[in-house]
XYZ file of C-alpha atoms in Angstrom:
509
model
C 3.559 -2.726 6.122
C 3.376 -4.489 9.419
C 5.773 -3.926 12.691
C 5.691 -7.186 13.323
C 9.273 -8.607 13.679
C 10.714 -11.005 11.212
C 9.795 -14.659 11.682
C 7.163 -14.257 13.601
C 3.297 -15.361 13.158
C 0.515 -13.471 14.356
C -3.154 -14.861 14.440
C -6.296 -13.205 14.263
C -9.416 -14.567 14.536
C -13.447 -14.255 13.921
C -14.050 -11.608 11.438
C -17.305 -11.277 9.619
C -16.579 -9.907 5.776
C -19.759 -8.693 4.038
C -19.740 -4.700 3.760
C -23.228 -3.615 2.207
C -21.498 -2.244 -1.278
C -23.129 -3.202 -4.662
C -22.258 -3.102 -8.155
C -24.812 -0.400 -8.623
C -22.493 1.922 -6.462
C -20.372 2.602 -9.260
C -21.100 4.384 -12.196
C -19.525 6.066 -15.452
C -20.385 9.657 -16.691
C -17.969 9.129 -19.786
C -20.131 9.004 -23.031
C -18.170 5.789 -24.451
C -19.311 3.961 -21.222
C -22.957 5.211 -22.132
C -22.523 3.542 -25.343
C -23.092 -0.012 -23.919
C -26.607 0.915 -23.427
C -26.797 0.715 -27.233
C -25.446 -2.810 -27.659
C -27.870 -5.391 -28.602
C -26.171 -8.341 -26.532
C -23.280 -6.867 -24.533
C -22.393 -10.163 -22.844
C -21.999 -12.380 -25.877
C -23.767 -13.468 -29.416
C -24.611 -17.103 -28.052
C -27.603 -17.847 -26.913
C -26.826 -20.811 -24.746
C -24.257 -19.217 -22.690
C -24.449 -19.367 -19.008
C -24.498 -16.126 -16.736
C -21.331 -16.455 -15.761
C -19.925 -17.251 -19.220
C -21.465 -14.206 -20.517
C -20.259 -11.783 -17.975
C -16.802 -12.769 -18.498
C -17.256 -12.319 -22.091
C -18.647 -8.816 -20.890
C -15.849 -8.160 -19.129
C -12.831 -9.248 -21.085
C -14.081 -8.632 -24.429
C -16.965 -5.585 -24.753
C -15.651 -3.536 -21.943
C -12.000 -3.170 -23.495
C -13.616 -2.180 -26.946
C -15.875 0.771 -25.407
C -13.535 2.172 -23.064
C -10.412 3.966 -22.334
C -7.228 2.004 -20.434
C -8.161 4.023 -17.161
C -11.668 3.666 -17.707
C -11.250 -0.689 -17.585
C -8.830 -0.054 -14.753
C -11.791 1.586 -13.140
C -14.176 -0.350 -13.697
C -12.192 -3.469 -12.838
C -11.696 -1.930 -9.191
C -15.457 -1.164 -9.157
C -16.502 -4.812 -9.717
C -13.915 -6.200 -7.754
C -15.101 -4.193 -4.671
C -18.768 -4.852 -5.377
C -17.658 -8.721 -5.009
C -16.582 -7.272 -1.402
C -20.388 -6.859 -0.648
C -21.679 -10.309 -2.254
C -19.894 -11.840 0.766
C -22.656 -11.445 2.629
C -25.281 -13.446 0.420
C -23.904 -15.376 -2.220
C -23.383 -18.742 -0.522
C -26.556 -18.595 1.167
C -27.304 -22.022 0.369
C -23.826 -23.563 0.703
C -22.968 -25.837 3.618
C -22.665 -23.674 6.553
C -19.249 -25.541 7.735
C -17.405 -24.909 4.582
C -14.094 -23.442 4.981
C -12.199 -22.033 2.356
C -8.560 -20.027 2.356
C -6.491 -17.415 0.395
C -2.881 -17.078 0.641
C -1.430 -13.449 -0.070
C 2.370 -12.324 -0.900
C 3.117 -9.010 -0.311
C 6.632 -8.638 -1.703
C 7.304 -4.977 -0.726
C 10.317 -2.976 -1.364
C 11.845 -3.789 2.352
C 10.569 -7.349 2.952
C 8.102 -10.213 1.605
C 5.002 -11.379 3.803
C 2.465 -14.017 3.907
C -0.874 -13.655 4.825
C -3.075 -16.915 5.030
C -7.144 -16.222 5.455
C -9.055 -19.014 6.695
C -12.872 -18.129 5.782
C -15.872 -19.734 7.185
C -19.720 -19.341 6.537
C -21.856 -18.738 9.378
C -25.708 -17.495 9.148
C -25.160 -16.668 5.269
C -22.058 -14.920 5.630
C -18.559 -15.515 5.148
C -16.272 -14.882 8.255
C -12.845 -14.890 8.347
C -11.825 -17.120 11.273
C -7.851 -16.518 11.062
C -5.160 -14.446 9.650
C -1.664 -15.718 10.024
C 1.053 -13.508 8.941
C 4.662 -14.295 8.199
C 7.545 -11.609 7.475
C 10.873 -11.981 6.583
C 13.614 -9.583 5.188
C 15.027 -8.653 2.906
C 12.939 -8.207 0.051
C 12.992 -9.599 -3.541
C 14.987 -6.142 -4.963
C 17.577 -7.179 -2.657
C 18.543 -10.391 -5.322
C 17.917 -8.444 -8.240
C 20.693 -10.279 -10.266
C 20.093 -13.313 -8.963
C 16.214 -14.512 -9.723
C 16.409 -17.814 -8.489
C 18.004 -17.108 -5.025
C 15.235 -14.292 -4.767
C 12.864 -16.760 -5.408
C 14.311 -19.467 -2.917
C 13.936 -16.570 -0.321
C 10.080 -17.197 -0.440
C 10.375 -20.720 0.751
C 9.746 -19.688 4.790
C 7.143 -18.176 3.565
C 5.369 -20.792 1.813
C 6.353 -23.190 4.560
C 3.849 -21.059 6.710
C 1.260 -21.332 3.809
C 1.574 -25.242 3.734
C 1.275 -25.368 7.270
C -2.035 -23.669 7.845
C -3.649 -24.844 4.638
C -5.008 -28.257 4.599
C -3.450 -30.646 1.816
C -6.763 -31.352 0.334
C -7.696 -27.811 0.153
C -4.564 -26.461 -1.674
C -5.232 -27.218 -5.600
C -8.708 -24.973 -4.723
C -7.022 -22.213 -2.325
C -5.749 -19.003 -4.393
C -2.259 -17.562 -3.670
C -1.390 -14.232 -5.322
C 2.129 -12.885 -5.155
C 2.082 -8.766 -5.647
C 5.182 -7.047 -6.039
C 4.748 -2.881 -4.956
C 7.069 -0.053 -5.498
C 10.159 -2.075 -4.894
C 10.136 -3.559 -8.457
C 8.216 -0.688 -9.890
C 11.545 1.230 -9.226
C 13.757 -1.451 -9.345
C 17.295 0.214 -10.499
C 17.893 -2.654 -12.617
C 14.828 -2.032 -14.859
C 11.615 -3.555 -15.647
C 13.730 -6.506 -17.376
C 15.023 -7.337 -14.118
C 12.075 -7.035 -12.266
C 10.146 -9.586 -14.744
C 12.659 -11.825 -13.984
C 11.758 -11.958 -10.455
C 8.742 -12.290 -10.751
C 8.877 -15.084 -13.080
C 11.393 -16.872 -10.767
C 9.049 -16.373 -7.654
C 5.843 -17.782 -9.537
C 7.811 -20.832 -10.486
C 8.746 -20.987 -7.044
C 5.387 -20.595 -5.359
C 3.887 -22.646 -8.124
C 5.547 -25.806 -6.595
C 3.538 -25.901 -3.397
C -0.004 -27.008 -4.965
C -1.998 -24.038 -4.614
C -4.286 -22.635 -7.686
C -1.964 -20.455 -9.128
C -3.442 -18.329 -12.152
C -1.280 -16.477 -14.401
C -2.974 -13.104 -13.226
C -2.184 -13.998 -9.545
C 1.669 -12.989 -9.864
C 1.905 -9.397 -10.636
C 3.056 -5.687 -10.058
C 0.421 -4.075 -7.980
C -0.666 -0.542 -9.551
C -0.261 1.933 -7.158
C -4.132 2.692 -7.417
C -5.294 -0.555 -6.446
C -2.827 -0.298 -3.503
C -4.599 2.909 -2.499
C -7.956 1.714 -2.827
C -7.717 -1.254 -1.154
C -6.101 0.484 1.848
C -8.905 3.230 2.125
C -11.591 0.204 1.896
C -9.576 -1.824 4.674
C -9.238 0.812 6.926
C -12.756 2.227 7.001
C -14.552 -1.012 6.564
C -12.759 -2.025 9.980
C -13.511 1.258 11.420
C -17.248 0.443 10.223
C -17.418 3.385 8.094
C -18.443 2.021 4.830
C -22.390 1.528 4.442
C -24.926 3.490 2.698
C -25.832 5.528 5.905
C -22.502 6.841 6.412
C -21.961 10.120 4.410
C -18.835 11.164 2.841
C -17.811 13.480 5.536
C -17.557 10.624 8.400
C -15.290 8.384 6.726
C -11.701 8.402 6.966
C -9.249 9.798 4.910
C -5.747 7.275 4.512
C -2.164 7.723 4.229
C 0.036 5.215 3.398
C 3.932 5.120 3.323
C 5.954 2.179 2.014
C 9.703 2.207 0.965
C 9.121 2.577 -2.821
C 5.879 4.712 -2.610
C 3.340 6.510 -0.979
C -0.445 7.111 -1.404
C -2.829 9.140 0.270
C -6.793 8.758 -0.320
C -10.041 10.436 1.286
C -13.940 10.820 -0.013
C -15.134 13.981 -1.715
C -18.479 15.259 -0.497
C -18.704 17.970 -3.023
C -19.740 16.709 -6.512
C -18.633 19.844 -8.191
C -14.894 19.002 -6.941
C -15.400 15.349 -8.382
C -16.904 17.000 -11.831
C -13.793 18.788 -12.245
C -11.192 15.974 -11.534
C -9.010 15.063 -14.048
C -9.113 11.538 -15.230
C -7.064 9.180 -13.074
C -7.713 11.035 -9.255
C -11.023 9.958 -8.309
C -12.718 6.819 -8.016
C -16.412 5.733 -7.194
C -16.095 3.200 -4.235
C -19.456 2.013 -2.464
C -21.182 4.827 -3.097
C -18.281 7.605 -1.981
C -16.201 9.651 -4.754
C -12.558 8.575 -3.358
C -9.381 10.567 -4.382
C -6.862 8.053 -5.040
C -3.326 9.303 -5.651
C -0.143 7.190 -5.763
C 3.279 8.715 -5.553
C 5.870 6.092 -6.961
C 9.513 7.127 -5.705
C 8.209 9.215 -2.942
C 8.557 6.385 -0.456
C 10.745 6.130 2.707
C 13.668 4.393 1.070
C 13.082 6.042 -2.249
C 12.761 9.444 -1.205
C 15.925 8.920 1.188
C 18.337 8.794 -1.481
C 17.163 11.599 -3.552
C 17.070 13.992 -0.562
C 20.719 12.766 0.411
C 21.870 14.265 -3.467
C 20.582 17.474 -2.212
C 21.676 20.300 -0.142
C 25.377 18.785 0.661
C 28.088 21.030 1.770
C 31.925 20.850 0.718
C 33.630 17.894 3.084
C 36.469 15.530 3.092
C 37.745 14.555 -0.244
C 35.299 12.284 -2.356
C 32.771 13.158 0.624
C 30.212 15.839 1.080
C 28.550 16.806 5.053
C 24.860 16.928 4.713
C 22.350 18.294 7.240
C 20.215 15.096 7.353
C 23.295 13.047 8.874
C 24.082 12.721 12.394
C 27.341 13.229 13.460
C 29.564 10.336 13.070
C 27.359 8.906 9.985
C 29.269 8.006 6.724
C 27.586 6.441 3.988
C 26.465 6.745 0.335
C 25.597 4.807 -2.857
C 27.834 4.818 -5.886
C 25.397 2.999 -8.786
C 22.056 1.104 -9.093
C 20.711 3.451 -6.427
C 17.200 2.736 -5.195
C 15.265 5.700 -6.084
C 17.420 7.465 -8.376
C 17.586 7.374 -12.006
C 20.666 5.637 -13.746
C 24.064 6.934 -13.198
C 22.789 8.962 -10.011
C 24.436 8.564 -6.794
C 25.500 10.014 -3.459
C 28.012 9.956 -0.905
C 27.415 11.917 2.514
C 29.258 12.262 5.714
C 27.616 14.144 9.136
C 28.534 17.541 10.597
C 30.816 17.948 13.499
C 27.767 19.984 14.792
C 25.199 16.925 14.231
C 22.201 16.810 11.835
C 19.884 20.193 11.703
C 16.194 19.180 11.308
C 15.343 22.476 9.414
C 17.863 22.294 6.762
C 17.030 18.527 6.489
C 13.424 19.385 5.677
C 14.600 21.847 3.104
C 16.298 19.224 1.404
C 13.651 17.000 1.618
C 11.360 19.854 -0.337
C 13.850 20.327 -2.818
C 13.838 16.462 -3.255
C 9.983 16.619 -3.874
C 10.110 19.191 -6.147
C 12.806 18.135 -8.478
C 12.166 17.451 -11.647
C 8.452 17.720 -10.669
C 5.705 17.884 -13.314
C 4.036 20.418 -14.080
C 0.788 21.165 -12.699
C -1.471 21.377 -15.377
C -4.868 21.481 -13.267
C -4.910 23.757 -9.983
C -4.783 23.132 -7.318
C -1.599 20.857 -6.949
C 0.473 18.970 -4.066
C 3.218 18.077 -5.334
C 4.883 16.264 -7.945
C 2.359 18.003 -10.295
C -0.542 16.073 -8.790
C -4.037 17.553 -8.874
C -5.563 17.999 -5.383
C -8.644 18.607 -3.805
C -9.302 19.762 -0.417
C -9.852 17.237 2.508
C -12.638 16.885 5.109
C -12.274 13.984 6.949
C -9.545 12.846 9.509
C -6.297 11.415 8.547
C -5.137 8.400 9.244
C -1.754 6.941 8.721
C -0.248 3.974 8.127
C 3.369 2.111 7.647
C 6.359 3.750 8.131
C 4.355 6.758 9.250
C 3.330 4.562 12.507
C 7.245 2.997 12.735
C 9.138 5.937 12.554
C 6.975 7.701 14.875
C 7.197 4.696 17.395
C 11.132 4.598 17.158
C 11.617 7.911 17.516
C 9.296 8.421 20.863
C 7.692 10.907 19.025
C 4.406 10.730 21.356
C 3.652 8.428 24.339
C 2.716 5.143 22.969
C -0.140 3.390 24.170
C 0.169 -0.166 25.402
C -2.972 -1.643 23.275
C -1.359 -2.601 19.798
C -5.173 -1.810 18.698
C -4.994 1.844 19.675
C -4.765 4.531 16.933
C -2.051 6.873 18.152
C -2.860 10.552 17.985
C 0.247 12.673 16.627
C 0.896 15.830 14.717
C 3.553 16.972 12.292
C 4.882 19.180 15.178
C 5.321 16.099 17.182
C 7.645 14.636 14.279
C 9.663 17.880 14.049
C 10.330 17.882 17.899
C 11.409 14.368 17.735
C 13.360 15.048 14.757
C 15.087 17.828 16.427
C 16.122 15.456 19.433
C 17.281 12.423 16.709
C 19.175 14.690 14.531
C 21.402 15.674 17.626
C 22.339 12.433 18.429
C 25.518 10.688 17.396
C 25.333 7.924 15.195
C 27.015 5.833 17.788
C 24.029 6.579 20.615
C 20.969 6.425 18.317
C 20.289 2.520 19.177
C 20.861 3.199 22.532
C 18.662 6.091 23.127
C 16.053 4.568 20.638
C 15.831 0.901 20.605
C 12.797 0.233 18.306
C 14.916 1.937 15.506
C 15.264 -0.595 12.874
C 18.893 -2.046 13.189
C 19.383 -1.596 9.280
C 18.028 2.030 9.103
C 18.602 3.694 12.340
C 21.404 6.168 11.134
C 18.556 7.423 8.444
C 16.299 8.245 11.499
C 16.930 11.877 11.804
C 16.253 11.891 7.599
C 13.126 9.870 7.685
C 11.467 12.479 10.301
C 12.263 15.556 8.441
C 11.073 13.792 5.274
C 7.580 12.386 7.003
C 7.474 16.244 8.372
C 7.549 17.657 4.838
C 5.575 15.362 2.998
C 2.633 15.822 5.518
C 2.814 19.224 5.535
C 3.775 19.819 1.989
C 2.578 16.960 -0.113
C -0.889 16.059 2.389
C -1.568 19.644 3.650
C -1.609 19.004 7.147
C -1.043 22.065 9.486
C 1.424 21.896 12.375
C -0.759 20.922 15.002
C -3.390 19.148 13.033
C -3.832 15.523 14.375
C -2.780 12.388 12.335
C -4.382 9.112 13.567
C -1.664 6.104 13.396
C -3.058 2.873 12.970
C -1.038 -0.697 12.520
C -3.782 -2.655 13.282
C -7.448 -2.262 14.063
C -9.853 -3.936 16.455
C -12.754 -5.295 14.800
C -15.292 -7.294 17.051
C -12.671 -7.923 19.358
C -9.906 -8.984 16.961
C -6.935 -7.181 15.834
C -6.921 -6.928 12.201
C -3.979 -5.551 10.298
C -4.683 -2.583 8.033
C -3.329 -3.641 4.806
C -4.516 -4.137 0.978
C -3.627 -7.813 1.282
C -7.088 -8.532 2.708
C -8.698 -6.928 -0.057
C -6.752 -8.736 -2.647
C -7.855 -11.939 -1.039
C -11.621 -11.123 -1.133
C -11.403 -9.808 -4.427
C -9.598 -13.329 -5.913
C -11.758 -15.331 -3.713
C -14.904 -13.714 -5.305
C -13.837 -14.164 -8.868
C -14.416 -17.371 -8.754
C -18.146 -16.453 -8.380
C -17.824 -15.782 -12.467
C -16.057 -18.901 -13.333
């Protein structure tokens, strides 16, 4: 998530892409995968096939017949990331002045965003020259009952893409539209989500960009997490064969509908004992990757407001997470809740109580939690392992800390902000005691649509960091929104990884 204002365009310049990642970095210990060694011709039976044709046959026919669905997904990530490294040398003989574009639409839970990337080649490497970023609110999920209207909201984003991609290059410019947890958790159900995606696909298809069927999808949380870890570590220059796992950084992302945590594991024994679905091999590193659907800040908010309620006015219940003067609720189709669930809450006369709000957040995190099948677990039944690298936080970790004045904020947009869970706690105590009518006056950076929930959001972040992700009260977290890369501010987001993967997929066509 970016903190860029709605409708604002940002341009970032001259970023060279070319992480030294090779396909040999990715291996599978599965006995099923080892069967491939015994196949006479895994790439296809036709002797006159070109290498790209053989490779596509291998990826789409042979691999699925030999591997489990998770192993196929894992190998897909490996191949996509391997293409990342190929940027630096596969086009060595091409015209050095050639330029290409990629358009990535991020259909998030709270808004939609477009990234327009312009690439050039110089000295044999592909270089990102510009990134145009444009954001709008609300997101597609706000129009769940009207897919056509939802699709029409994308018009300003497409106009931005049309403005910055030359007409002669549009038909060869890939455009992807990836929905995240906003549609994965849509209260109206998967059919409504599919209708939104289909209408959106038709709309963006009217503009003449390259739009393959697989370019419009709901992005799996594993891909979202993997791309996020790669992006941050790449921008911090942590991805290379000479950098040990202990020198990379961990990444925690907090969106509206889901949250992810990713970090490299340096202990081989821990990697071997990990249950399937938790560790991905990324550029020679074994990376713990876990996405928690339903625990983004908006989805968790509804869960918390159903916990720790006191008797109040008729039809209403007071809640420790509600500021004095607050009154709000949801009776049906509540985002983050099961069908039929809802809540109604009012603030207490003596204001919110941060500690009790944290308790409500912890209750929500444990409610209906899956059983921990393999110890140790963090929350929601998820296996975890010890993190030994510093943790970087993105999206709402950054935005809510800034809004609540949790720490002194630097003037530089690319400087990482050092914060601790204790800082969130102290800020939360102040916010929770602020009357709802005074929050925007005291905290002008708070979102107008969500300021009355700032007490709750800070309590949830504190609970998530300490209980969910294992930080101690005084342990530092480094918040980033943009990262300086070779003198340019670059957004720390998964969209760049998607652009790279899609563009390099052309190599096997």
